[in-house]
Short mmCIF file of the C-alpha atoms (twelve columns), coordinates in Angstrom:
data_MODEL
# 
_entry.id   MODEL 
# 
loop_
_atom_site.group_PDB 
_atom_site.id 
_atom_site.type_symbol 
_atom_site.label_atom_id 
_atom_site.label_alt_id 
_atom_site.label_comp_id 
_atom_site.label_asym_id 
_atom_site.label_seq_id 
_atom_site.Cartn_x 
_atom_site.Cartn_y 
_atom_site.Cartn_z 
_atom_site.pdbx_PDB_model_num 
ATOM 1   C CA . MET A 1   -177.056 30.657  -124.182 1 
ATOM 2   C CA . ARG A 2   -176.856 33.010  -121.719 1 
ATOM 3   C CA . SER A 3   -175.192 32.320  -118.321 1 
ATOM 4   C CA . SER A 4   -177.595 33.193  -115.425 1 
ATOM 5   C CA . GLY A 5   -174.606 34.145  -113.527 1 
ATOM 6   C CA . ARG A 6   -176.246 32.191  -110.413 1 
ATOM 7   C CA . PRO A 7   -174.046 29.528  -108.554 1 
ATOM 8   C CA . ASP A 8   -174.614 25.637  -109.810 1 
ATOM 9   C CA . THR A 9   -177.154 24.121  -107.656 1 
ATOM 10  C CA . SER A 10  -177.277 21.147  -110.125 1 
ATOM 11  C CA . PRO A 11  -178.042 17.646  -107.946 1 
ATOM 12  C CA . ALA A 12  -174.375 16.323  -108.925 1 
ATOM 13  C CA . ARG A 13  -172.772 19.729  -107.547 1 
ATOM 14  C CA . ALA A 14  -174.668 19.580  -104.695 1 
ATOM 15  C CA . LEU A 15  -173.869 15.783  -104.126 1 
ATOM 16  C CA . THR A 16  -170.220 16.556  -104.724 1 
ATOM 17  C CA . ARG A 17  -170.137 19.432  -101.696 1 
ATOM 18  C CA . LEU A 18  -171.779 16.782  -99.482  1 
ATOM 19  C CA . ARG A 19  -169.339 14.053  -100.120 1 
ATOM 20  C CA . VAL A 20  -166.673 17.078  -99.369  1 
ATOM 21  C CA . ILE A 21  -168.044 17.847  -96.252  1 
ATOM 22  C CA . ALA A 22  -168.649 14.308  -95.317  1 
ATOM 23  C CA . LYS A 23  -165.413 13.203  -95.332  1 
ATOM 24  C CA . GLY A 24  -164.292 16.518  -93.747  1 
ATOM 25  C CA . LEU A 25  -166.244 15.513  -91.050  1 
ATOM 26  C CA . LEU A 26  -165.406 11.851  -91.000  1 
ATOM 27  C CA . PHE A 27  -161.626 13.137  -90.852  1 
ATOM 28  C CA . ILE A 28  -162.259 15.536  -88.147  1 
ATOM 29  C CA . LEU A 29  -164.099 12.702  -85.867  1 
ATOM 30  C CA . SER A 30  -161.793 10.058  -86.470  1 
ATOM 31  C CA . LEU A 31  -159.063 12.269  -85.272  1 
ATOM 32  C CA . THR A 32  -160.931 13.211  -82.112  1 
ATOM 33  C CA . LEU A 33  -161.759 9.692   -81.457  1 
ATOM 34  C CA . ILE A 34  -158.423 8.226   -81.428  1 
ATOM 35  C CA . GLY A 35  -157.348 10.864  -79.245  1 
ATOM 36  C CA . TYR A 36  -159.801 10.621  -76.851  1 
ATOM 37  C CA . LEU A 37  -159.136 6.584   -76.887  1 
ATOM 38  C CA . PHE A 38  -155.441 7.557   -76.361  1 
ATOM 39  C CA . ASP A 39  -156.278 9.880   -73.337  1 
ATOM 40  C CA . GLN A 40  -158.925 7.386   -71.516  1 
ATOM 41  C CA . SER A 41  -157.114 3.945   -71.975  1 
ATOM 42  C CA . ASP A 42  -153.613 5.385   -71.682  1 
ATOM 43  C CA . LEU A 43  -152.484 3.738   -74.987  1 
ATOM 44  C CA . GLY A 44  -149.839 6.012   -75.231  1 
ATOM 45  C CA . SER A 45  -147.772 4.103   -72.635  1 
ATOM 46  C CA . ALA A 46  -148.987 0.747   -73.212  1 
ATOM 47  C CA . ILE A 47  -146.539 -0.488  -75.547  1 
ATOM 48  C CA . ASN A 48  -143.284 -1.041  -73.441  1 
ATOM 49  C CA . GLU A 49  -141.043 -4.159  -72.403  1 
ATOM 50  C CA . GLY A 50  -143.831 -5.187  -69.707  1 
ATOM 51  C CA . TRP A 51  -146.370 -5.219  -72.583  1 
ATOM 52  C CA . ILE A 52  -143.858 -7.083  -74.914  1 
ATOM 53  C CA . ASP A 53  -143.115 -9.770  -72.298  1 
ATOM 54  C CA . SER A 54  -146.836 -10.020 -71.766  1 
ATOM 55  C CA . HIS A 55  -148.475 -10.276 -75.093  1 
ATOM 56  C CA . VAL A 56  -145.626 -10.779 -77.417  1 
ATOM 57  C CA . ARG A 57  -142.482 -12.865 -76.035  1 
ATOM 58  C CA . GLY A 58  -142.718 -16.442 -76.207  1 
ATOM 59  C CA . GLN A 59  -146.566 -16.157 -78.131  1 
ATOM 60  C CA . GLY A 60  -145.161 -17.599 -81.482  1 
ATOM 61  C CA . GLN A 61  -147.005 -16.173 -84.326  1 
ATOM 62  C CA . THR A 62  -149.829 -14.792 -82.328  1 
ATOM 63  C CA . GLY A 63  -147.040 -12.341 -80.876  1 
ATOM 64  C CA . VAL A 64  -145.638 -11.485 -84.063  1 
ATOM 65  C CA . VAL A 65  -149.019 -10.437 -85.865  1 
ATOM 66  C CA . LEU A 66  -149.935 -8.679  -82.307  1 
ATOM 67  C CA . PHE A 67  -146.770 -6.645  -82.232  1 
ATOM 68  C CA . LEU A 68  -146.849 -5.473  -86.247  1 
ATOM 69  C CA . LEU A 69  -150.690 -4.321  -85.473  1 
ATOM 70  C CA . MET A 70  -149.988 -2.277  -82.536  1 
ATOM 71  C CA . GLY A 71  -146.452 -0.998  -83.838  1 
ATOM 72  C CA . GLY A 72  -148.159 -0.319  -87.201  1 
ATOM 73  C CA . LEU A 73  -151.262 1.642   -85.197  1 
ATOM 74  C CA . PHE A 74  -148.713 3.413   -82.737  1 
ATOM 75  C CA . THR A 75  -146.538 4.746   -85.832  1 
ATOM 76  C CA . ALA A 76  -149.613 5.731   -87.998  1 
ATOM 77  C CA . VAL A 77  -150.329 8.362   -85.399  1 
ATOM 78  C CA . GLY A 78  -146.958 9.653   -84.585  1 
ATOM 79  C CA . LEU A 79  -145.040 7.417   -82.177  1 
ATOM 80  C CA . PRO A 80  -141.383 7.498   -83.109  1 
ATOM 81  C CA . ARG A 81  -140.280 4.370   -85.048  1 
ATOM 82  C CA . GLN A 82  -137.019 4.039   -83.365  1 
ATOM 83  C CA . ILE A 83  -139.129 2.793   -80.464  1 
ATOM 84  C CA . ILE A 84  -140.924 0.164   -82.451  1 
ATOM 85  C CA . ALA A 85  -137.407 -0.385  -83.670  1 
ATOM 86  C CA . PHE A 86  -136.239 -1.168  -80.107  1 
ATOM 87  C CA . LEU A 87  -139.205 -3.018  -78.899  1 
ATOM 88  C CA . ALA A 88  -138.869 -5.250  -81.927  1 
ATOM 89  C CA . GLY A 89  -135.226 -6.211  -80.853  1 
ATOM 90  C CA . TYR A 90  -136.357 -6.557  -77.488  1 
ATOM 91  C CA . ALA A 91  -138.915 -9.001  -78.487  1 
ATOM 92  C CA . PHE A 92  -137.491 -10.859 -81.347  1 
ATOM 93  C CA . GLY A 93  -133.538 -10.611 -80.876  1 
ATOM 94  C CA . LEU A 94  -131.274 -8.409  -83.682  1 
ATOM 95  C CA . LEU A 95  -132.089 -9.571  -87.065  1 
ATOM 96  C CA . PRO A 96  -136.010 -10.568 -86.943  1 
ATOM 97  C CA . GLY A 97  -136.427 -7.582  -84.961  1 
ATOM 98  C CA . THR A 98  -134.807 -5.511  -87.552  1 
ATOM 99  C CA . LEU A 99  -137.202 -6.626  -90.163  1 
ATOM 100 C CA . LEU A 100 -140.175 -6.832  -87.925  1 
ATOM 101 C CA . GLY A 101 -139.543 -3.150  -86.674  1 
ATOM 102 C CA . ALA A 102 -139.294 -1.795  -90.250  1 
ATOM 103 C CA . LEU A 103 -142.282 -3.974  -91.129  1 
ATOM 104 C CA . ALA A 104 -144.765 -2.522  -88.335  1 
ATOM 105 C CA . THR A 105 -143.314 0.835   -89.201  1 
ATOM 106 C CA . LEU A 106 -144.242 0.461   -92.985  1 
ATOM 107 C CA . ILE A 107 -147.752 -0.551  -91.918  1 
ATOM 108 C CA . GLY A 108 -147.856 2.686   -89.890  1 
ATOM 109 C CA . CYS A 109 -146.629 4.439   -93.053  1 
ATOM 110 C CA . ALA A 110 -149.377 2.618   -95.040  1 
ATOM 111 C CA . LEU A 111 -152.135 3.514   -92.784  1 
ATOM 112 C CA . SER A 112 -151.422 7.263   -92.643  1 
ATOM 113 C CA . PHE A 113 -150.630 7.535   -96.273  1 
ATOM 114 C CA . GLY A 114 -153.728 5.841   -97.190  1 
ATOM 115 C CA . TYR A 115 -155.337 8.021   -94.244  1 
ATOM 116 C CA . ALA A 116 -154.574 10.847  -95.732  1 
ATOM 117 C CA . ARG A 117 -155.135 10.145  -99.634  1 
ATOM 118 C CA . LEU A 118 -158.749 8.761   -98.763  1 
ATOM 119 C CA . VAL A 119 -160.060 10.314  -96.234  1 
ATOM 120 C CA . GLY A 120 -158.289 13.681  -94.795  1 
ATOM 121 C CA . ARG A 121 -157.088 15.005  -98.439  1 
ATOM 122 C CA . GLN A 122 -159.208 18.122  -98.584  1 
ATOM 123 C CA . LEU A 123 -158.399 19.205  -95.078  1 
ATOM 124 C CA . LEU A 124 -155.031 18.229  -94.759  1 
ATOM 125 C CA . GLN A 125 -154.241 20.296  -98.083  1 
ATOM 126 C CA . GLY A 126 -154.488 23.686  -96.159  1 
ATOM 127 C CA . ARG A 127 -151.810 22.267  -93.292  1 
ATOM 128 C CA . LEU A 128 -149.482 20.240  -95.529  1 
ATOM 129 C CA . GLY A 129 -150.126 21.700  -99.206  1 
ATOM 130 C CA . PRO A 130 -146.819 23.319  -99.602  1 
ATOM 131 C CA . HIS A 131 -144.775 20.598  -98.126  1 
ATOM 132 C CA . ALA A 132 -146.474 18.192  -100.230 1 
ATOM 133 C CA . VAL A 133 -145.963 20.396  -103.407 1 
ATOM 134 C CA . ARG A 134 -142.128 20.304  -102.046 1 
ATOM 135 C CA . LEU A 135 -142.378 16.841  -101.701 1 
ATOM 136 C CA . ASP A 136 -143.882 16.447  -105.105 1 
ATOM 137 C CA . ARG A 137 -141.105 18.146  -107.051 1 
ATOM 138 C CA . PHE A 138 -138.292 16.559  -104.849 1 
ATOM 139 C CA . ILE A 139 -139.661 12.903  -105.875 1 
ATOM 140 C CA . HIS A 140 -141.030 13.441  -109.212 1 
ATOM 141 C CA . ALA A 141 -138.091 12.424  -111.381 1 
ATOM 142 C CA . ASN A 142 -137.120 9.502   -109.154 1 
ATOM 143 C CA . PRO A 143 -140.204 8.447   -106.968 1 
ATOM 144 C CA . PHE A 144 -138.368 5.121   -105.377 1 
ATOM 145 C CA . GLY A 145 -134.745 6.759   -105.486 1 
ATOM 146 C CA . MET A 146 -135.623 10.126  -103.653 1 
ATOM 147 C CA . THR A 147 -138.075 8.496   -101.219 1 
ATOM 148 C CA . LEU A 148 -135.289 6.300   -100.293 1 
ATOM 149 C CA . LEU A 149 -133.062 9.157   -99.606  1 
ATOM 150 C CA . ILE A 150 -135.753 10.999  -97.639  1 
ATOM 151 C CA . ARG A 151 -136.027 7.856   -95.215  1 
ATOM 152 C CA . LEU A 152 -132.132 7.787   -94.791  1 
ATOM 153 C CA . LEU A 153 -132.157 11.161  -93.762  1 
ATOM 154 C CA . PRO A 154 -131.075 11.792  -90.334  1 
ATOM 155 C CA . VAL A 155 -133.985 14.665  -89.680  1 
ATOM 156 C CA . GLY A 156 -137.281 14.836  -90.754  1 
ATOM 157 C CA . SER A 157 -140.872 13.724  -89.785  1 
ATOM 158 C CA . ASN A 158 -141.909 10.090  -90.546  1 
ATOM 159 C CA . ILE A 159 -145.569 11.036  -90.203  1 
ATOM 160 C CA . LEU A 160 -145.596 14.314  -91.779  1 
ATOM 161 C CA . THR A 161 -143.905 12.854  -94.974  1 
ATOM 162 C CA . ASN A 162 -146.610 10.206  -94.930  1 
ATOM 163 C CA . LEU A 163 -149.400 12.585  -94.584  1 
ATOM 164 C CA . ALA A 164 -147.845 14.951  -97.215  1 
ATOM 165 C CA . ALA A 165 -147.025 11.685  -99.722  1 
ATOM 166 C CA . GLY A 166 -150.790 10.988  -98.896  1 
ATOM 167 C CA . ILE A 167 -152.251 14.332  -100.522 1 
ATOM 168 C CA . SER A 168 -149.525 14.750  -103.023 1 
ATOM 169 C CA . SER A 169 -149.333 12.791  -106.471 1 
ATOM 170 C CA . ALA A 170 -146.665 10.212  -105.172 1 
ATOM 171 C CA . ARG A 171 -147.325 6.502   -106.485 1 
ATOM 172 C CA . ALA A 172 -148.130 4.380   -103.546 1 
ATOM 173 C CA . THR A 173 -145.877 1.511   -104.586 1 
ATOM 174 C CA . PRO A 174 -142.600 3.043   -104.938 1 
ATOM 175 C CA . PHE A 175 -143.189 5.315   -102.027 1 
ATOM 176 C CA . LEU A 176 -143.844 2.525   -99.650  1 
ATOM 177 C CA . VAL A 177 -141.316 -0.104  -101.095 1 
ATOM 178 C CA . ALA A 178 -138.366 2.594   -100.828 1 
ATOM 179 C CA . SER A 179 -139.963 3.378   -97.528  1 
ATOM 180 C CA . LEU A 180 -139.330 -0.098  -96.206  1 
ATOM 181 C CA . LEU A 181 -135.918 -0.396  -97.542  1 
ATOM 182 C CA . GLY A 182 -134.831 3.023   -95.969  1 
ATOM 183 C CA . TYR A 183 -136.296 2.206   -92.672  1 
ATOM 184 C CA . LEU A 184 -134.087 -0.983  -92.422  1 
ATOM 185 C CA . PRO A 185 -130.814 1.060   -91.258  1 
ATOM 186 C CA . GLN A 186 -132.263 2.811   -88.374  1 
ATOM 187 C CA . SER A 187 -134.375 0.003   -87.436  1 
ATOM 188 C CA . LEU A 188 -131.093 -2.556  -87.319  1 
ATOM 189 C CA . VAL A 189 -129.381 0.453   -84.848  1 
ATOM 190 C CA . PHE A 190 -132.177 0.424   -82.255  1 
ATOM 191 C CA . ALA A 191 -133.358 -3.035  -82.751  1 
ATOM 192 C CA . LEU A 192 -129.265 -3.331  -81.896  1 
ATOM 193 C CA . VAL A 193 -129.929 -1.408  -78.757  1 
ATOM 194 C CA . GLY A 194 -133.104 -3.356  -77.675  1 
ATOM 195 C CA . SER A 195 -131.797 -6.758  -78.473  1 
ATOM 196 C CA . GLY A 196 -129.471 -7.338  -75.495  1 
ATOM 197 C CA . ILE A 197 -127.160 -9.449  -77.702  1 
ATOM 198 C CA . THR A 198 -124.283 -11.171 -75.634  1 
ATOM 199 C CA . VAL A 199 -121.682 -8.581  -76.032  1 
ATOM 200 C CA . ALA A 200 -120.875 -5.793  -73.030  1 
ATOM 201 C CA . PRO A 201 -123.838 -2.888  -72.944  1 
ATOM 202 C CA . ALA A 202 -121.135 -0.375  -73.700  1 
ATOM 203 C CA . LEU A 203 -119.871 -2.021  -76.973  1 
ATOM 204 C CA . ARG A 204 -123.152 -2.562  -77.897  1 
ATOM 205 C CA . MET A 205 -124.504 1.023   -77.438  1 
ATOM 206 C CA . ALA A 206 -121.129 2.319   -78.972  1 
ATOM 207 C CA . LEU A 207 -121.842 0.107   -82.300  1 
ATOM 208 C CA . ALA A 208 -125.537 1.324   -82.335  1 
ATOM 209 C CA . VAL A 209 -124.089 4.952   -82.394  1 
ATOM 210 C CA . LEU A 210 -121.317 4.382   -85.090  1 
ATOM 211 C CA . LEU A 211 -124.180 2.512   -87.207  1 
ATOM 212 C CA . PHE A 212 -126.536 5.630   -86.306  1 
ATOM 213 C CA . LEU A 213 -123.694 8.071   -87.320  1 
ATOM 214 C CA . LEU A 214 -123.376 6.133   -90.695  1 
ATOM 215 C CA . SER A 215 -126.477 6.024   -91.841  1 
ATOM 216 C CA . GLY A 216 -127.109 9.387   -91.249  1 
ATOM 217 C CA . ALA A 217 -124.111 10.522  -92.896  1 
ATOM 218 C CA . LEU A 218 -125.079 8.487   -96.004  1 
ATOM 219 C CA . GLY A 219 -128.542 9.877   -96.128  1 
ATOM 220 C CA . ALA A 220 -127.171 13.536  -95.716  1 
ATOM 221 C CA . TRP A 221 -124.488 12.731  -98.436  1 
ATOM 222 C CA . LEU A 222 -127.035 11.499  -100.848 1 
ATOM 223 C CA . TYR A 223 -129.357 14.505  -100.534 1 
ATOM 224 C CA . HIS A 224 -126.349 16.792  -100.751 1 
ATOM 225 C CA . ARG A 225 -125.258 14.898  -104.131 1 
ATOM 226 C CA . TYR A 226 -128.990 14.300  -105.560 1 
ATOM 227 C CA . ARG A 227 -131.167 16.883  -104.549 1 
ATOM 228 C CA . HIS A 228 -130.080 19.025  -107.732 1 
ATOM 229 C CA . GLY A 229 -131.067 22.519  -106.075 1 
ATOM 230 C CA . LEU A 230 -134.605 21.105  -104.776 1 
ATOM 231 C CA . SER A 231 -135.320 21.670  -101.434 1 
ATOM 232 C CA . LEU A 232 -137.537 18.891  -99.321  1 
ATOM 233 C CA . ASP A 233 -137.737 21.437  -96.103  1 
ATOM 234 C CA . ALA A 234 -136.189 24.506  -95.267  1 
ATOM 235 C CA . ARG A 235 -135.476 23.136  -91.585  1 
ATOM 236 C CA . ILE A 236 -134.146 20.131  -93.207  1 
ATOM 237 C CA . ASP A 237 -131.623 22.238  -95.428  1 
ATOM 238 C CA . ALA A 238 -130.390 24.218  -92.017  1 
ATOM 239 C CA . ALA A 239 -129.918 20.801  -90.114  1 
ATOM 240 C CA . LEU A 240 -127.842 19.403  -92.955  1 
ATOM 241 C CA . GLY A 241 -125.888 22.793  -93.532  1 
ATOM 242 C CA . GLU A 242 -127.536 22.981  -97.221  1 
ATOM 243 C CA . LYS A 243 -127.698 26.039  -98.700  1 
ATOM 244 C CA . PRO A 244 -131.546 27.252  -99.971  1 
# 
């Protein structure tokens, strides 16, 4: 059969295009709506010690669930996970705060990962495509171990990693489990700062700084030891003093 040279206008192809367009429009609309809600309702400054005192502390399981939901939502849209860990320490104490801060961050990680994979994949590919390709190469041989390494690094963007992983071929389970474990060290550090445990504030801060430095040094050493010539990001390499 001879080809007519005309574009494929079959109903199936048209439906596929409509689905892609609809997903793109939904992605843009949802981002716009999220931004509008944050601007109009001042949600960006809603989570603070006063909010914790009013809605979380002393509220039992309801307070825990509310904290996890709000912490997950805020980290999903880019709030630094260290702030959530600090507030978790303030609300629940050192050890429970460490775990709950990490869990809230994991919820945010899963939300942004799933959002990118299910809704924003086509549009994000143009913005984050190169980063997703590098991430794919970096974690391909050992998804769990290399994701854990990434989370231990003292530099890098949590939300960009989540989004890039979402549009990459990374499998969700090892990525999320390794992320949870990798969140724990910094969660411990900032929960310690927020917890107000009964030691002198200066000593508490000094201990937090020491733990932060140890965690960062471990991440940097693991990156140097196991990257095997691969690069996660040129800026990360520069920050850690790694050669390209």
